Amino acid sequence: MLNYLWGFMIVIGILYAAFTGNLPAVTEAALDSSKEAVALCITMLGVMSLWVGLMRIAESCGIISGAARVLNPLLRFMFPTIPKGHKANEYISTNIIANVFGLGWAATPAGLKAMEEMGKLNGYSKTASRDMCTFLILNVSSFQLIPVSMIAYRSQYGSANPSAILGPAMIATFFSTLAGILFSKFMCLLPDSHEASAYHNGKGGMHG
């Protein structure tokens, strides 16, 4: 659907530029944007390579496993139905740590693996479990200590102080994550739709 939407917007933009005599400007903007995209990719490649490499070193040194043990009480609170010592906990820990350091690209593979493991626990159901929904909420809110990607973007586009967003980003993502946790826990207090359906069916059968 998004492919159709973007394609429609591009076609409309080109047609509008053609009818208003601004087609050369569109061509020039497309070329300039292409050059900026390549330069940004090179910048991001360097930054992400550095931080992903540091994550690998931290993993080899046991720092990641130590951080995972520190995160264990939080994981037990947020994902109470995942068995202790299950592989999903390790992937969730790696994902959270990578997100905290703003390494979204490094967090994605661990996140996919975590979802895969939770899918197994969910019996490969087409309906996401509460733990899977909670994990998705944590990823969307994504508390960050060091927003590496945003710092790289700001540096690429000539910011005088690219790291000036550290404080505001930390505060904003802290409250977004807190809101996500509260929402997730509130939703967990509500009866599961399958349980509610079974309850109502049973109640109706008793009345019958």
PDB file of C-alpha atoms in Angstrom:
ATOM      1  CA  MET A   1       0.000   0.000   0.000  1.00  0.00           C
ATOM      2  CA  LEU A   2       2.813   2.408   0.868  1.00  0.00           C
ATOM      3  CA  ASN A   3       4.472   1.708  -2.486  1.00  0.00           C
ATOM      4  CA  TYR A   4       1.312   2.810  -4.273  1.00  0.00           C
ATOM      5  CA  LEU A   5       1.031   5.887  -2.047  1.00  0.00           C
ATOM      6  CA  TRP A   6       4.623   6.995  -2.678  1.00  0.00           C
ATOM      7  CA  GLY A   7       4.309   6.266  -6.386  1.00  0.00           C
ATOM      8  CA  PHE A   8       1.114   8.338  -6.575  1.00  0.00           C
ATOM      9  CA  MET A   9       2.780  11.266  -4.765  1.00  0.00           C
ATOM     10  CA  ILE A  10       5.801  11.168  -7.092  1.00  0.00           C
ATOM     11  CA  VAL A  11       3.639  11.105 -10.229  1.00  0.00           C
ATOM     12  CA  ILE A  12       1.425  13.957  -8.967  1.00  0.00           C
ATOM     13  CA  GLY A  13       4.500  16.029  -8.048  1.00  0.00           C
ATOM     14  CA  ILE A  14       6.074  15.556 -11.474  1.00  0.00           C
ATOM     15  CA  LEU A  15       2.818  16.354 -13.306  1.00  0.00           C
ATOM     16  CA  TYR A  16       2.268  19.479 -11.184  1.00  0.00           C
ATOM     17  CA  ALA A  17       5.842  20.629 -11.836  1.00  0.00           C
ATOM     18  CA  ALA A  18       5.385  20.036 -15.574  1.00  0.00           C
ATOM     19  CA  PHE A  19       2.161  22.080 -15.731  1.00  0.00           C
ATOM     20  CA  THR A  20       3.607  24.939 -13.646  1.00  0.00           C
ATOM     21  CA  GLY A  21       6.917  25.101 -15.488  1.00  0.00           C
ATOM     22  CA  ASN A  22       9.013  23.879 -12.547  1.00  0.00           C
ATOM     23  CA  LEU A  23      10.214  20.601 -14.062  1.00  0.00           C
ATOM     24  CA  PRO A  24      13.907  21.729 -14.207  1.00  0.00           C
ATOM     25  CA  ALA A  25      13.732  22.490 -10.478  1.00  0.00           C
ATOM     26  CA  VAL A  26      12.395  18.999  -9.800  1.00  0.00           C
ATOM     27  CA  THR A  27      15.248  17.464 -11.805  1.00  0.00           C
ATOM     28  CA  GLU A  28      17.820  19.565  -9.951  1.00  0.00           C
ATOM     29  CA  ALA A  29      16.298  18.691  -6.573  1.00  0.00           C
ATOM     30  CA  ALA A  30      16.323  14.973  -7.460  1.00  0.00           C
ATOM     31  CA  LEU A  31      20.032  15.106  -8.338  1.00  0.00           C
ATOM     32  CA  ASP A  32      20.923  17.086  -5.213  1.00  0.00           C
ATOM     33  CA  SER A  33      18.918  14.724  -3.014  1.00  0.00           C
ATOM     34  CA  SER A  34      20.658  11.728  -4.556  1.00  0.00           C
ATOM     35  CA  LYS A  35      24.061  13.175  -3.715  1.00  0.00           C
ATOM     36  CA  GLU A  36      22.934  13.956  -0.159  1.00  0.00           C
ATOM     37  CA  ALA A  37      21.552  10.419   0.229  1.00  0.00           C
ATOM     38  CA  VAL A  38      24.883   8.863  -0.777  1.00  0.00           C
ATOM     39  CA  ALA A  39      26.817  11.178   1.573  1.00  0.00           C
ATOM     40  CA  LEU A  40      24.411  10.407   4.425  1.00  0.00           C
ATOM     41  CA  CYS A  41      24.720   6.652   3.839  1.00  0.00           C
ATOM     42  CA  ILE A  42      28.520   6.908   4.003  1.00  0.00           C
ATOM     43  CA  THR A  43      28.304   8.903   7.234  1.00  0.00           C
ATOM     44  CA  MET A  44      25.835   6.468   8.781  1.00  0.00           C
ATOM     45  CA  LEU A  45      27.940   3.508   7.639  1.00  0.00           C
ATOM     46  CA  GLY A  46      30.940   4.810   9.536  1.00  0.00           C
ATOM     47  CA  VAL A  47      28.997   5.672  12.685  1.00  0.00           C
ATOM     48  CA  MET A  48      27.016   2.441  12.797  1.00  0.00           C
ATOM     49  CA  SER A  49      30.102   0.338  12.035  1.00  0.00           C
ATOM     50  CA  LEU A  50      31.854   1.896  15.018  1.00  0.00           C
ATOM     51  CA  TRP A  51      28.991   1.306  17.449  1.00  0.00           C
ATOM     52  CA  VAL A  52      28.083  -2.143  16.176  1.00  0.00           C
ATOM     53  CA  GLY A  53      31.759  -3.074  16.505  1.00  0.00           C
ATOM     54  CA  LEU A  54      31.757  -1.813  20.085  1.00  0.00           C
ATOM     55  CA  MET A  55      28.647  -3.891  20.756  1.00  0.00           C
ATOM     56  CA  ARG A  56      30.428  -6.977  19.421  1.00  0.00           C
ATOM     57  CA  ILE A  57      33.427  -6.282  21.663  1.00  0.00           C
ATOM     58  CA  ALA A  58      31.099  -5.782  24.636  1.00  0.00           C
ATOM     59  CA  GLU A  59      29.394  -9.073  23.807  1.00  0.00           C
ATOM     60  CA  SER A  60      32.721 -10.923  23.614  1.00  0.00           C
ATOM     61  CA  CYS A  61      33.876  -9.394  26.907  1.00  0.00           C
ATOM     62  CA  GLY A  62      30.719 -10.498  28.691  1.00  0.00           C
ATOM     63  CA  ILE A  63      29.402  -6.971  29.171  1.00  0.00           C
ATOM     64  CA  ILE A  64      26.188  -7.787  27.288  1.00  0.00           C
ATOM     65  CA  SER A  65      25.531 -10.903  29.356  1.00  0.00           C
ATOM     66  CA  GLY A  66      26.194  -8.901  32.532  1.00  0.00           C
ATOM     67  CA  ALA A  67      23.794  -6.196  31.405  1.00  0.00           C
ATOM     68  CA  ALA A  68      21.250  -8.899  30.601  1.00  0.00           C
ATOM     69  CA  ARG A  69      21.489 -10.165  34.181  1.00  0.00           C
ATOM     70  CA  VAL A  70      20.908  -6.612  35.407  1.00  0.00           C
ATOM     71  CA  LEU A  71      17.883  -6.362  33.125  1.00  0.00           C
ATOM     72  CA  ASN A  72      16.492  -9.708  34.312  1.00  0.00           C
ATOM     73  CA  PRO A  73      14.178  -8.208  37.022  1.00  0.00           C
ATOM     74  CA  LEU A  74      12.753  -5.816  34.413  1.00  0.00           C
ATOM     75  CA  LEU A  75      12.246  -8.686  31.963  1.00  0.00           C
ATOM     76  CA  ARG A  76      10.469 -10.771  34.594  1.00  0.00           C
ATOM     77  CA  PHE A  77       8.193  -7.794  35.314  1.00  0.00           C
ATOM     78  CA  MET A  78       7.488  -6.970  31.677  1.00  0.00           C
ATOM     79  CA  PHE A  79       7.348 -10.532  30.311  1.00  0.00           C
ATOM     80  CA  PRO A  80       6.119 -12.738  33.154  1.00  0.00           C
ATOM     81  CA  THR A  81       5.013 -15.636  30.934  1.00  0.00           C
ATOM     82  CA  ILE A  82       8.416 -16.166  29.275  1.00  0.00           C
ATOM     83  CA  PRO A  83      10.197 -19.009  31.111  1.00  0.00           C
ATOM     84  CA  LYS A  84      13.323 -18.078  33.035  1.00  0.00           C
ATOM     85  CA  GLY A  85      16.442 -18.839  31.017  1.00  0.00           C
ATOM     86  CA  HIS A  86      14.552 -18.988  27.732  1.00  0.00           C
ATOM     87  CA  LYS A  87      16.382 -17.843  24.593  1.00  0.00           C
ATOM     88  CA  ALA A  88      13.829 -15.074  24.071  1.00  0.00           C
ATOM     89  CA  ASN A  89      15.108 -13.290  27.187  1.00  0.00           C
ATOM     90  CA  GLU A  90      18.611 -13.082  25.740  1.00  0.00           C
ATOM     91  CA  TYR A  91      17.383 -11.631  22.461  1.00  0.00           C
ATOM     92  CA  ILE A  92      15.122  -9.156  24.256  1.00  0.00           C
ATOM     93  CA  SER A  93      18.037  -8.017  26.438  1.00  0.00           C
ATOM     94  CA  THR A  94      20.285  -7.511  23.403  1.00  0.00           C
ATOM     95  CA  ASN A  95      17.542  -5.584  21.638  1.00  0.00           C
ATOM     96  CA  ILE A  96      16.899  -3.302  24.625  1.00  0.00           C
ATOM     97  CA  ILE A  97      20.610  -2.603  25.152  1.00  0.00           C
ATOM     98  CA  ALA A  98      21.117  -1.776  21.478  1.00  0.00           C
ATOM     99  CA  ASN A  99      18.100   0.548  21.526  1.00  0.00           C
ATOM    100  CA  VAL A 100      19.330   2.290  24.684  1.00  0.00           C
ATOM    101  CA  PHE A 101      22.524   3.176  22.825  1.00  0.00           C
ATOM    102  CA  GLY A 102      20.565   4.306  19.777  1.00  0.00           C
ATOM    103  CA  LEU A 103      21.686   1.399  17.599  1.00  0.00           C
ATOM    104  CA  GLY A 104      18.392   0.756  15.857  1.00  0.00           C
ATOM    105  CA  TRP A 105      20.033  -1.179  13.031  1.00  0.00           C
ATOM    106  CA  ALA A 106      21.837  -3.436  15.494  1.00  0.00           C
ATOM    107  CA  ALA A 107      18.669  -3.874  17.553  1.00  0.00           C
ATOM    108  CA  THR A 108      16.562  -5.107  14.623  1.00  0.00           C
ATOM    109  CA  PRO A 109      18.081  -8.613  14.184  1.00  0.00           C
ATOM    110  CA  ALA A 110      17.811  -9.316  17.926  1.00  0.00           C
ATOM    111  CA  GLY A 111      14.245  -7.999  17.905  1.00  0.00           C
ATOM    112  CA  LEU A 112      13.255 -10.301  15.055  1.00  0.00           C
ATOM    113  CA  LYS A 113      14.836 -13.269  16.829  1.00  0.00           C
ATOM    114  CA  ALA A 114      13.003 -12.351  20.053  1.00  0.00           C
ATOM    115  CA  MET A 115       9.697 -12.219  18.187  1.00  0.00           C
ATOM    116  CA  GLU A 116      10.469 -15.576  16.577  1.00  0.00           C
ATOM    117  CA  GLU A 117      11.111 -17.192  19.967  1.00  0.00           C
ATOM    118  CA  MET A 118       7.990 -15.640  21.477  1.00  0.00           C
ATOM    119  CA  GLY A 119       6.047 -16.881  18.457  1.00  0.00           C
ATOM    120  CA  LYS A 120       7.141 -20.417  19.321  1.00  0.00           C
ATOM    121  CA  LEU A 121       5.944 -19.918  22.897  1.00  0.00           C
ATOM    122  CA  ASN A 122       2.668 -18.612  21.460  1.00  0.00           C
ATOM    123  CA  GLY A 123       2.184 -21.825  19.498  1.00  0.00           C
ATOM    124  CA  TYR A 124       2.745 -20.057  16.160  1.00  0.00           C
ATOM    125  CA  SER A 125      -0.646 -18.415  16.577  1.00  0.00           C
ATOM    126  CA  LYS A 126      -1.664 -15.719  14.090  1.00  0.00           C
ATOM    127  CA  THR A 127      -2.713 -13.586  17.061  1.00  0.00           C
ATOM    128  CA  ALA A 128       0.163 -11.876  18.872  1.00  0.00           C
ATOM    129  CA  SER A 129       0.595 -12.724  22.541  1.00  0.00           C
ATOM    130  CA  ARG A 130       0.628 -10.067  25.244  1.00  0.00           C
ATOM    131  CA  ASP A 131       4.389 -10.465  25.597  1.00  0.00           C
ATOM    132  CA  MET A 132       4.830  -9.851  21.878  1.00  0.00           C
ATOM    133  CA  CYS A 133       2.669  -6.711  22.075  1.00  0.00           C
ATOM    134  CA  THR A 134       4.598  -5.499  25.120  1.00  0.00           C
ATOM    135  CA  PHE A 135       7.903  -6.029  23.326  1.00  0.00           C
ATOM    136  CA  LEU A 136       6.636  -4.075  20.318  1.00  0.00           C
ATOM    137  CA  ILE A 137       5.568  -1.200  22.595  1.00  0.00           C
ATOM    138  CA  LEU A 138       9.020  -1.101  24.214  1.00  0.00           C
ATOM    139  CA  ASN A 139      10.614  -0.933  20.777  1.00  0.00           C
ATOM    140  CA  VAL A 140       8.330   1.866  19.617  1.00  0.00           C
ATOM    141  CA  SER A 141       8.913   3.959  22.770  1.00  0.00           C
ATOM    142  CA  SER A 142      12.654   3.059  22.760  1.00  0.00           C
ATOM    143  CA  PHE A 143      14.411   4.778  25.676  1.00  0.00           C
ATOM    144  CA  GLN A 144      17.790   6.077  24.446  1.00  0.00           C
ATOM    145  CA  LEU A 145      20.845   7.296  26.301  1.00  0.00           C
ATOM    146  CA  ILE A 146      22.787   8.057  23.128  1.00  0.00           C
ATOM    147  CA  PRO A 147      20.684   8.711  19.984  1.00  0.00           C
ATOM    148  CA  VAL A 148      23.500   7.790  17.606  1.00  0.00           C
ATOM    149  CA  SER A 149      21.407   8.034  14.440  1.00  0.00           C
ATOM    150  CA  MET A 150      20.101  11.527  15.212  1.00  0.00           C
ATOM    151  CA  ILE A 151      23.583  12.759  16.126  1.00  0.00           C
ATOM    152  CA  ALA A 152      24.875  11.420  12.802  1.00  0.00           C
ATOM    153  CA  TYR A 153      22.043  13.111  10.896  1.00  0.00           C
ATOM    154  CA  ARG A 154      22.689  16.434  12.630  1.00  0.00           C
ATOM    155  CA  SER A 155      26.413  16.155  11.934  1.00  0.00           C
ATOM    156  CA  GLN A 156      25.768  15.390   8.273  1.00  0.00           C
ATOM    157  CA  TYR A 157      23.578  18.462   7.845  1.00  0.00           C
ATOM    158  CA  GLY A 158      26.037  20.866   9.463  1.00  0.00           C
ATOM    159  CA  SER A 159      24.788  21.204  13.033  1.00  0.00           C
ATOM    160  CA  ALA A 160      27.145  23.290  15.183  1.00  0.00           C
ATOM    161  CA  ASN A 161      26.564  20.955  18.146  1.00  0.00           C
ATOM    162  CA  PRO A 162      25.188  17.579  16.985  1.00  0.00           C
ATOM    163  CA  SER A 163      25.180  16.104  20.497  1.00  0.00           C
ATOM    164  CA  ALA A 164      23.041  18.924  21.925  1.00  0.00           C
ATOM    165  CA  ILE A 165      19.985  16.650  21.672  1.00  0.00           C
ATOM    166  CA  LEU A 166      21.336  14.176  24.250  1.00  0.00           C
ATOM    167  CA  GLY A 167      19.444  15.680  27.204  1.00  0.00           C
ATOM    168  CA  PRO A 168      16.102  16.345  25.459  1.00  0.00           C
ATOM    169  CA  ALA A 169      16.179  12.959  23.711  1.00  0.00           C
ATOM    170  CA  MET A 170      16.875  11.169  26.993  1.00  0.00           C
ATOM    171  CA  ILE A 171      13.989  12.926  28.749  1.00  0.00           C
ATOM    172  CA  ALA A 172      11.546  12.457  25.862  1.00  0.00           C
ATOM    173  CA  THR A 173      12.322   8.756  25.385  1.00  0.00           C
ATOM    174  CA  PHE A 174      12.230   8.126  29.151  1.00  0.00           C
ATOM    175  CA  PHE A 175       8.678   9.428  29.400  1.00  0.00           C
ATOM    176  CA  SER A 176       7.609   7.705  26.181  1.00  0.00           C
ATOM    177  CA  THR A 177       8.936   4.393  27.520  1.00  0.00           C
ATOM    178  CA  LEU A 178       7.287   4.992  30.895  1.00  0.00           C
ATOM    179  CA  ALA A 179       3.975   5.695  29.148  1.00  0.00           C
ATOM    180  CA  GLY A 180       4.426   2.524  27.074  1.00  0.00           C
ATOM    181  CA  ILE A 181       5.080   0.397  30.169  1.00  0.00           C
ATOM    182  CA  LEU A 182       2.073   1.818  32.019  1.00  0.00           C
ATOM    183  CA  PHE A 183      -0.170   1.279  28.992  1.00  0.00           C
ATOM    184  CA  SER A 184       1.096  -2.261  28.530  1.00  0.00           C
ATOM    185  CA  LYS A 185       0.528  -3.162  32.179  1.00  0.00           C
ATOM    186  CA  PHE A 186      -2.932  -1.579  32.122  1.00  0.00           C
ATOM    187  CA  MET A 187      -3.870  -3.634  29.072  1.00  0.00           C
ATOM    188  CA  CYS A 188      -2.602  -6.777  30.799  1.00  0.00           C
ATOM    189  CA  LEU A 189      -5.111  -6.156  33.594  1.00  0.00           C
ATOM    190  CA  LEU A 190      -7.959  -6.394  31.102  1.00  0.00           C
ATOM    191  CA  PRO A 191      -9.357  -9.867  30.347  1.00  0.00           C
ATOM    192  CA  ASP A 192      -7.953 -11.553  27.284  1.00  0.00           C
ATOM    193  CA  SER A 193     -10.387 -11.540  24.358  1.00  0.00           C
ATOM    194  CA  HIS A 194     -10.262 -15.343  24.076  1.00  0.00           C
ATOM    195  CA  GLU A 195     -10.796 -15.736  27.816  1.00  0.00           C
ATOM    196  CA  ALA A 196     -13.648 -13.234  27.757  1.00  0.00           C
ATOM    197  CA  SER A 197     -15.263 -15.055  24.833  1.00  0.00           C
ATOM    198  CA  ALA A 198     -14.995 -18.395  26.610  1.00  0.00           C
ATOM    199  CA  TYR A 199     -16.385 -16.837  29.778  1.00  0.00           C
ATOM    200  CA  HIS A 200     -19.401 -15.358  28.005  1.00  0.00           C
ATOM    201  CA  ASN A 201     -20.038 -18.574  26.097  1.00  0.00           C
ATOM    202  CA  GLY A 202     -19.904 -20.556  29.314  1.00  0.00           C
ATOM    203  CA  LYS A 203     -22.154 -18.080  31.056  1.00  0.00           C
ATOM    204  CA  GLY A 204     -24.664 -18.283  28.227  1.00  0.00           C
ATOM    205  CA  GLY A 205     -24.537 -22.088  28.380  1.00  0.00           C
ATOM    206  CA  MET A 206     -25.269 -22.016  32.107  1.00  0.00           C
ATOM    207  CA  HIS A 207     -28.269 -19.790  31.527  1.00  0.00           C
ATOM    208  CA  GLY A 208     -29.466 -22.167  28.817  1.00  0.00           C
TER     209      GLY A 208
END
